[in-house]
Amino acid sequence: MPNGVEPVSAHTWPPARAAVSNTSRAPRNRSPGGVFIGCVPWGKVRNFAARFLPHASILTHRSSRLLHITEIHVTPIAVGDPPLRNAAGLHAPYALRTIVELVSDEGVSGISEIPGSDATTGVLREAAEVVVGRDPYALNGLEQALRQRFGEDAGDRRGQKPWDQRQLVHMFSALEVACLDMVGRATGRPVVDLLGGRARDRVDFSAYLFLKHEGAGGPLAFGTEDSASGWAAARQAEALDPAGVVAQAQAMCDAFGFRSIKLKGGALDPEIEVESMHALQRAFGDDVPLRFDPNAVWSVDTAIKWGKQLEGVLEYYEDPARGQAGMAQVREAVDIPLATNMCTTSFDDLPGSVRLGSEDIILSDHHYWGGLRASIELGRFCRSFGLGLSMHSNSHVGISLAAMTHLAAAVPNLTYAVDTHYPWQSDEVIVGGKLRFEEGALAVPEGPGLGVELDRDALARLHQNYLDCGLSKRDDEVEMQKVEPGWAFQSTRW
């Protein structure tokens, strides 16, 4: 792989095959790859398709035989991230991501992105023996093989901290997206078409605000770039009170055109965070939907007390308390729709959600729920049970954002604008630089597959960041101790 980034590769496909002979009848109308098309010669079908049919690459692409994966490249990267606060502490100067690239025997590639760590890199590299040689269309078989290899329950349990992941679900989501990107490239179709086609051409996103310390992140850490202006300046400014939050929101909405706003809370005293929401309403008016996420560190009593003061202010109230039972109590007492990305995060959680009535809205996330197809299934569930649907975000670059956009475009009942951390990341790993929002929305990327390409030079540079930054996993608690020595995560703080 270029630029010194070492892949995990295998070149043992295809295995040797015994010769097969059939002399009982002549092979009529067989294509060079062994494909029969009724009694019409394959060449005539191909020529007709190329001349008259749209998307003719489906028929004329050289892969008239099955694709097989011959290589997997796993590249951890680190992208600059400002000192953003949340319930679990503070973002490190770098957010860790893992880029996965699959390559087929026909030279067709597929890419994906997930949150990174040494453990994530290791398990994906270990998965190479399962992945190499497989058909990228056969995703059910791949998932079953991974479960057999790593154990049915391997990593299916999620911890209490917001970033804790189910390792097996996480790994499969990365491989599934890369396979779908490969299939899309091979057939000339965008991933949204592989998910059932477009329900919309553009996807609305929401401004995602954070309480934060001064600092630009990356090599500057808590330092700032004096020449920065506009959003670049606001991105590095302190926002630890209502005035700072409003200034951050105004700069982000001016830069990206977002028409709804969310604040990540659970970091400061509830009174400061609730007043920040009132300040946002005063600044933007009643027509801009507002969301607030205490990150599940408030007690039920605290969530009810402050939730009542937010009635008439919020579009939805995200994870004010921990667990489905706690959320159900808050939902019963407060007249605001409740949303979650923390108490209902897997299909195993859905029966409890329905039984207890723990939320009105589920925030999907293909990284958490096991891929794009699983997220489509979640959308159908929400439609059947009358639940709203939106989408959670994590610190990401353009590959994940492209996948999120294809998914959101394919879900008919996506009822709320989608979360994204994307404005907070200044680094990018795709050709052409950062994807561009227009009036707070992204058009579905053009081109086959995800519609984005790896920038090899950027990949090498960000991989070097990973090697140099000294981080092997995300730990916001340790980062917070740099600001407040002795600080410790508490699952319920207020």
XYZ file of C-alpha atoms in Angstrom:
494
model
C 0.000 0.000 0.000
C 1.339 3.496 -0.833
C 3.042 5.843 1.585
C 4.301 3.196 3.941
C 0.933 2.266 5.486
C 1.183 -1.448 6.088
C -1.953 -3.400 5.173
C -3.117 -6.756 6.380
C -3.302 -8.642 3.119
C -3.790 -12.120 1.765
C -3.293 -13.257 -1.789
C -4.340 -16.868 -1.481
C -7.557 -16.571 -3.458
C -8.751 -18.318 -5.501
C -7.785 -21.779 -4.298
C -6.780 -24.387 -6.845
C -9.757 -26.030 -8.532
C -10.075 -29.406 -10.195
C -10.746 -29.315 -13.917
C -14.356 -30.047 -14.843
C -15.247 -31.580 -18.176
C -18.694 -32.003 -19.679
C -18.714 -33.473 -23.167
C -22.341 -34.584 -23.223
C -23.513 -31.362 -24.911
C -21.953 -28.307 -26.472
C -21.964 -25.159 -24.322
C -24.350 -22.958 -26.324
C -24.591 -19.204 -25.688
C -22.073 -19.227 -22.867
C -20.320 -16.004 -21.971
C -16.557 -16.007 -21.409
C -17.295 -16.135 -17.681
C -19.660 -19.069 -18.017
C -22.981 -17.162 -17.959
C -26.008 -18.283 -19.981
C -28.622 -15.684 -20.964
C -31.532 -17.812 -22.157
C -30.781 -18.683 -25.762
C -29.415 -15.240 -26.709
C -25.632 -14.874 -26.990
C -24.179 -12.912 -24.100
C -22.324 -10.563 -26.436
C -25.585 -9.367 -28.008
C -27.149 -8.777 -24.574
C -24.093 -6.813 -23.469
C -24.003 -4.673 -26.611
C -27.740 -3.920 -26.422
C -27.444 -2.968 -22.747
C -24.496 -0.697 -23.335
C -26.395 1.141 -26.085
C -29.922 1.416 -24.716
C -30.108 0.756 -20.966
C -29.238 3.137 -18.119
C -26.827 1.792 -15.540
C -25.616 -0.641 -18.185
C -22.451 -1.200 -16.211
C -24.445 -3.693 -14.171
C -24.477 -5.925 -17.223
C -21.317 -4.871 -18.970
C -18.918 -4.682 -16.036
C -16.084 -7.121 -16.348
C -17.234 -8.893 -13.167
C -19.553 -11.279 -14.966
C -18.373 -13.772 -12.389
C -18.583 -13.433 -8.625
C -16.269 -11.035 -6.832
C -14.082 -12.380 -4.070
C -12.238 -10.391 -1.434
C -8.488 -10.924 -1.678
C -7.116 -8.211 0.630
C -8.112 -6.291 3.732
C -6.228 -3.129 4.710
C -6.750 -1.816 8.251
C -5.307 1.635 8.918
C -5.759 3.428 12.255
C -5.721 7.219 12.028
C -5.920 10.173 14.428
C -7.772 13.376 13.505
C -7.609 16.653 15.402
C -10.415 17.149 17.944
C -11.019 20.181 20.205
C -11.415 19.850 24.022
C -15.155 19.112 24.043
C -16.913 18.241 27.310
C -19.368 15.423 27.906
C -20.608 13.372 30.847
C -17.600 11.059 30.698
C -14.976 13.797 30.670
C -13.133 15.596 27.891
C -12.226 14.832 24.289
C -8.520 14.216 23.704
C -6.635 16.376 21.162
C -7.096 13.557 18.659
C -10.107 11.406 17.825
C -9.120 7.879 16.810
C -10.674 6.319 13.721
C -10.032 3.115 11.791
C -10.174 3.025 7.991
C -10.953 -0.344 6.403
C -10.327 -1.089 2.740
C -11.281 -4.342 1.038
C -9.885 -5.249 -2.388
C -11.356 -7.868 -4.717
C -9.759 -10.252 -7.179
C -10.964 -7.911 -9.937
C -9.256 -4.894 -8.389
C -12.500 -3.354 -7.111
C -12.145 -1.820 -3.653
C -14.552 -0.839 -0.892
C -13.895 1.407 2.107
C -15.403 2.167 5.501
C -14.645 3.976 8.748
C -15.350 3.265 12.423
C -14.180 4.636 15.776
C -10.647 3.443 16.428
C -8.413 1.936 19.076
C -5.608 -0.578 19.220
C -8.208 -3.201 20.142
C -10.370 -2.349 17.124
C -7.382 -2.516 14.799
C -6.350 -5.842 16.286
C -9.718 -7.533 15.980
C -10.151 -6.361 12.379
C -6.743 -7.713 11.478
C -7.619 -10.977 13.189
C -10.790 -11.077 11.092
C -8.736 -11.167 7.881
C -8.720 -14.962 7.921
C -12.538 -14.907 7.900
C -12.954 -12.119 5.362
C -10.443 -13.014 2.645
C -11.919 -15.272 -0.027
C -15.510 -14.278 0.660
C -18.108 -12.916 -1.707
C -18.914 -9.283 -0.736
C -22.571 -9.890 -1.611
C -22.851 -12.703 0.967
C -23.138 -10.529 4.068
C -25.296 -12.908 6.100
C -22.683 -15.620 5.722
C -19.917 -13.196 6.676
C -21.716 -12.165 9.853
C -22.341 -15.792 10.804
C -18.691 -16.677 10.169
C -17.505 -13.796 12.351
C -19.753 -14.931 15.188
C -18.437 -18.457 14.878
C -14.858 -17.202 14.875
C -15.116 -14.693 17.713
C -17.936 -16.185 19.767
C -21.654 -15.529 19.687
C -21.430 -12.986 22.505
C -18.027 -11.509 21.663
C -18.237 -7.852 22.507
C -22.038 -7.691 22.437
C -22.133 -6.028 25.851
C -21.838 -2.273 26.009
C -20.344 -0.502 29.026
C -21.692 2.538 30.849
C -19.454 5.181 29.297
C -20.909 6.844 26.191
C -18.168 5.657 23.832
C -18.166 1.964 24.886
C -18.776 -0.262 21.889
C -19.890 -3.785 21.148
C -16.784 -5.029 19.427
C -18.338 -7.681 17.185
C -21.208 -5.444 16.079
C -18.728 -2.652 15.512
C -16.421 -4.850 13.444
C -19.212 -6.206 11.270
C -20.546 -2.722 10.558
C -17.137 -1.733 9.170
C -16.912 -4.807 6.964
C -20.503 -4.539 5.762
C -20.112 -0.910 4.663
C -16.878 -1.741 2.833
C -18.569 -4.690 1.094
C -21.518 -2.538 0.024
C -19.130 0.117 -1.261
C -17.320 -2.595 -3.250
C -20.567 -3.987 -4.662
C -21.709 -0.489 -5.580
C -18.468 0.205 -7.402
C -18.656 -3.154 -9.204
C -22.225 -2.572 -10.391
C -22.036 1.171 -10.951
C -24.746 1.902 -8.376
C -24.670 4.094 -5.255
C -25.029 2.434 -1.866
C -28.415 4.101 -1.352
C -29.727 1.999 -4.254
C -28.441 -1.172 -2.598
C -30.480 -0.213 0.487
C -33.714 0.051 -1.469
C -33.378 3.381 -3.234
C -33.834 7.017 -2.321
C -36.594 8.303 -0.104
C -34.938 11.746 -0.410
C -32.107 13.326 -2.387
C -30.824 15.558 0.433
C -30.390 14.811 4.122
C -30.874 17.485 6.785
C -28.326 17.643 9.606
C -28.410 19.408 12.964
C -25.896 21.766 14.582
C -24.206 19.780 17.367
C -23.009 22.074 20.163
C -20.647 21.222 22.997
C -19.607 22.835 26.228
C -15.886 23.181 25.730
C -12.599 24.546 26.941
C -10.503 26.870 24.844
C -8.378 25.042 22.302
C -8.224 23.923 18.692
C -7.214 20.324 19.397
C -4.748 18.373 17.287
C -1.152 19.543 17.674
C -2.378 22.792 19.277
C -4.350 20.910 21.978
C -5.515 23.708 24.338
C -3.759 26.310 22.182
C -5.380 28.405 19.467
C -4.587 29.679 16.000
C -4.512 33.481 16.189
C -5.286 33.959 12.498
C -8.478 31.845 12.596
C -11.767 33.507 11.680
C -15.410 32.529 11.306
C -16.198 28.972 12.323
C -12.491 28.126 12.623
C -12.213 30.746 15.381
C -15.455 29.724 17.105
C -14.394 26.074 16.974
C -11.448 26.827 19.265
C -13.221 29.296 21.610
C -14.299 28.469 25.157
C -18.021 27.792 25.687
C -18.749 27.063 29.349
C -21.731 29.357 29.919
C -24.937 30.315 28.080
C -23.317 33.225 26.238
C -20.512 30.998 24.955
C -22.994 28.340 23.842
C -25.081 30.870 21.912
C -21.982 32.316 20.226
C -20.916 28.811 19.203
C -24.374 28.067 17.797
C -24.497 31.285 15.802
C -21.086 30.649 14.253
C -21.907 27.028 13.374
C -25.298 27.828 11.875
C -23.847 30.733 9.896
C -21.093 28.501 8.495
C -23.133 25.394 7.664
C -26.737 26.565 7.445
C -28.090 24.162 10.083
C -31.746 24.723 10.957
C -31.961 22.696 14.168
C -29.647 22.690 17.183
C -28.537 20.152 19.791
C -26.471 20.715 22.930
C -24.471 17.908 24.526
C -24.937 18.281 28.274
C -24.217 16.249 31.379
C -20.965 18.150 31.876
C -21.821 21.186 34.041
C -24.363 21.962 36.738
C -27.882 21.353 35.368
C -28.867 24.973 35.989
C -26.154 26.218 33.589
C -27.105 23.729 30.897
C -30.853 24.409 31.148
C -30.266 28.164 31.057
C -28.158 27.589 27.939
C -31.178 25.999 26.254
C -33.376 28.949 27.204
C -30.691 31.303 25.882
C -30.658 29.407 22.579
C -34.424 29.713 22.302
C -34.243 33.460 22.926
C -31.473 33.848 20.342
C -32.949 31.675 17.563
C -36.689 31.875 18.212
C -39.400 29.260 18.436
C -39.041 28.104 14.819
C -35.593 26.508 15.288
C -35.962 23.043 16.873
C -33.768 22.539 19.956
C -32.535 19.269 21.463
C -30.730 18.636 24.712
C -28.744 15.562 25.779
C -27.655 15.229 29.458
C -25.813 12.032 28.482
C -27.737 9.877 31.010
C -25.941 11.206 34.113
C -28.951 12.845 35.744
C -31.061 10.994 38.291
C -34.726 10.476 37.495
C -35.687 13.220 39.967
C -33.175 15.664 38.449
C -34.326 14.824 34.931
C -37.960 15.440 35.870
C -37.216 18.679 37.765
C -35.258 20.300 34.951
C -37.282 18.657 32.206
C -40.393 20.472 33.368
C -38.520 23.743 32.905
C -37.743 22.734 29.324
C -41.322 21.978 28.297
C -42.160 24.151 25.332
C -38.450 24.633 24.602
C -37.230 21.269 23.304
C -37.996 19.276 20.191
C -36.766 16.279 22.162
C -35.002 15.439 25.424
C -32.251 12.882 24.818
C -31.148 10.400 27.503
C -31.876 12.572 30.551
C -31.669 9.492 32.826
C -30.011 6.082 32.705
C -31.715 2.886 31.603
C -35.099 2.095 30.126
C -36.895 2.045 33.490
C -35.523 5.456 34.453
C -36.324 6.906 31.038
C -39.891 5.576 31.263
C -40.391 7.384 34.582
C -39.159 10.654 33.104
C -41.319 10.199 30.012
C -44.384 9.699 32.185
C -43.743 12.910 34.137
C -42.412 15.354 31.515
C -44.291 16.661 28.483
C -41.397 16.451 26.006
C -40.659 13.605 23.563
C -37.765 11.493 24.869
C -35.005 10.235 22.572
C -32.232 7.742 23.197
C -28.915 6.516 21.973
C -27.987 4.971 25.317
C -30.853 2.936 26.787
C -32.059 1.277 23.569
C -29.012 0.462 21.489
C -29.593 -3.030 20.084
C -32.381 -5.231 18.784
C -32.311 -7.113 22.082
C -33.313 -3.853 23.789
C -36.401 -3.292 21.637
C -38.858 -5.524 23.570
C -38.072 -3.595 26.758
C -38.490 -0.314 24.923
C -41.990 -1.272 23.815
C -42.972 -2.837 27.131
C -41.799 0.077 29.294
C -42.397 2.923 26.859
C -38.925 4.277 27.551
C -38.639 6.670 24.610
C -40.459 8.272 21.714
C -37.480 8.483 19.355
C -34.560 6.129 18.703
C -31.294 7.516 17.391
C -29.869 4.932 15.040
C -26.161 4.603 14.286
C -24.876 2.043 11.807
C -21.610 1.777 13.772
C -23.575 0.671 16.873
C -26.454 -1.274 15.368
C -24.452 -3.581 13.123
C -24.358 -1.859 9.781
C -26.517 -0.138 7.210
C -28.927 -3.001 6.549
C -29.585 -3.481 10.265
C -30.330 0.230 10.526
C -32.885 -0.126 7.731
C -34.519 -2.879 9.814
C -34.562 -0.547 12.815
C -36.378 2.030 10.710
C -39.083 -0.516 9.884
C -39.427 -1.385 13.566
C -39.857 2.277 14.490
C -42.495 2.713 11.806
C -44.402 -0.349 13.038
C -44.444 0.824 16.665
C -45.007 4.513 16.022
C -41.555 5.639 17.170
C -39.643 8.569 15.744
C -36.256 7.967 14.160
C -33.121 10.057 13.903
C -29.400 9.328 13.760
C -26.609 9.555 16.334
C -23.109 10.758 15.521
C -19.566 10.341 16.765
C -16.331 12.127 15.876
C -15.867 11.150 12.238
C -14.479 12.068 8.859
C -15.972 11.882 5.388
C -16.266 8.121 4.863
C -18.610 7.688 7.817
C -20.491 10.844 6.860
C -21.013 9.520 3.327
C -22.303 6.204 4.705
C -24.633 8.052 7.106
C -25.973 10.137 4.230
C -26.678 7.122 2.011
C -28.453 5.428 4.915
C -30.489 8.496 5.856
C -31.518 8.964 2.225
C -32.827 5.381 2.100
C -34.992 5.478 5.263
C -38.510 6.760 4.459
C -39.454 7.478 8.076
C -36.402 9.458 9.163
C -38.379 12.051 11.102
C -35.667 14.343 12.487
C -32.504 16.026 11.219
C -29.382 13.898 11.703
C -26.627 14.539 14.276
C -23.068 15.097 13.093
C -19.747 15.986 14.751
C -18.301 16.738 11.319
C -17.792 20.508 11.785
C -15.539 19.798 14.768
C -13.026 17.778 12.725
C -10.651 19.840 10.586
C -8.842 16.811 9.092
C -10.134 14.767 6.182
C -9.178 11.495 4.506
C -11.172 11.682 1.264
C -10.192 13.132 -2.106
C -11.407 16.689 -2.564
C -11.436 17.576 1.110
C -14.431 17.942 3.378
C -17.967 17.343 2.171
C -19.920 20.598 1.972
C -23.244 21.339 3.620
C -25.744 23.572 1.848
C -28.498 25.053 4.025
C -27.691 22.452 6.663
C -28.087 19.500 4.299
C -25.925 17.113 2.301
C -26.810 15.769 -1.112
C -26.258 12.037 -1.513
C -22.684 11.731 -2.859
C -22.502 11.176 -6.603
C -20.855 8.127 -8.096
C -20.938 4.393 -7.420
C -20.650 2.927 -3.934
C -20.281 5.533 -1.208
C -19.237 8.096 -3.804
C -16.028 9.068 -2.001
C -12.400 8.078 -2.604
C -9.495 7.646 -0.202
C -6.840 10.357 -0.331
C -3.727 8.190 0.050
C -1.477 11.045 1.119
C -3.953 12.183 3.771
C -4.356 8.590 4.950
C -0.600 8.244 5.434
C -0.381 11.582 7.258
C -3.257 10.780 9.616
C -1.858 7.307 10.214
C 1.389 8.955 11.281
C -0.659 11.127 13.646
C -1.941 7.903 15.191
C 1.562 6.546 15.648
C 2.804 9.823 17.134
C -0.098 10.947 19.344
C 0.426 8.355 22.087
C -3.249 7.335 22.280
C -4.278 3.694 22.019
C -7.955 4.084 22.945
C -10.465 6.739 23.858
C -10.500 7.686 27.543
C -12.256 10.985 28.262
C -11.826 10.478 32.006
C -8.023 10.628 31.752
C -8.225 13.716 29.532
C -10.522 15.459 32.007
C -8.000 14.908 34.771
C -5.633 17.211 32.867
C -8.117 20.014 33.576
C -9.399 18.846 36.978
C -6.957 16.498 38.743
C -8.765 13.666 40.495
C -11.892 13.971 38.343
C -13.711 10.632 37.964
C -16.603 9.475 35.821
C -19.880 8.908 37.664
C -22.747 7.130 35.956
C -25.185 9.374 37.863
C -23.671 12.729 38.818
C -26.657 14.967 39.558
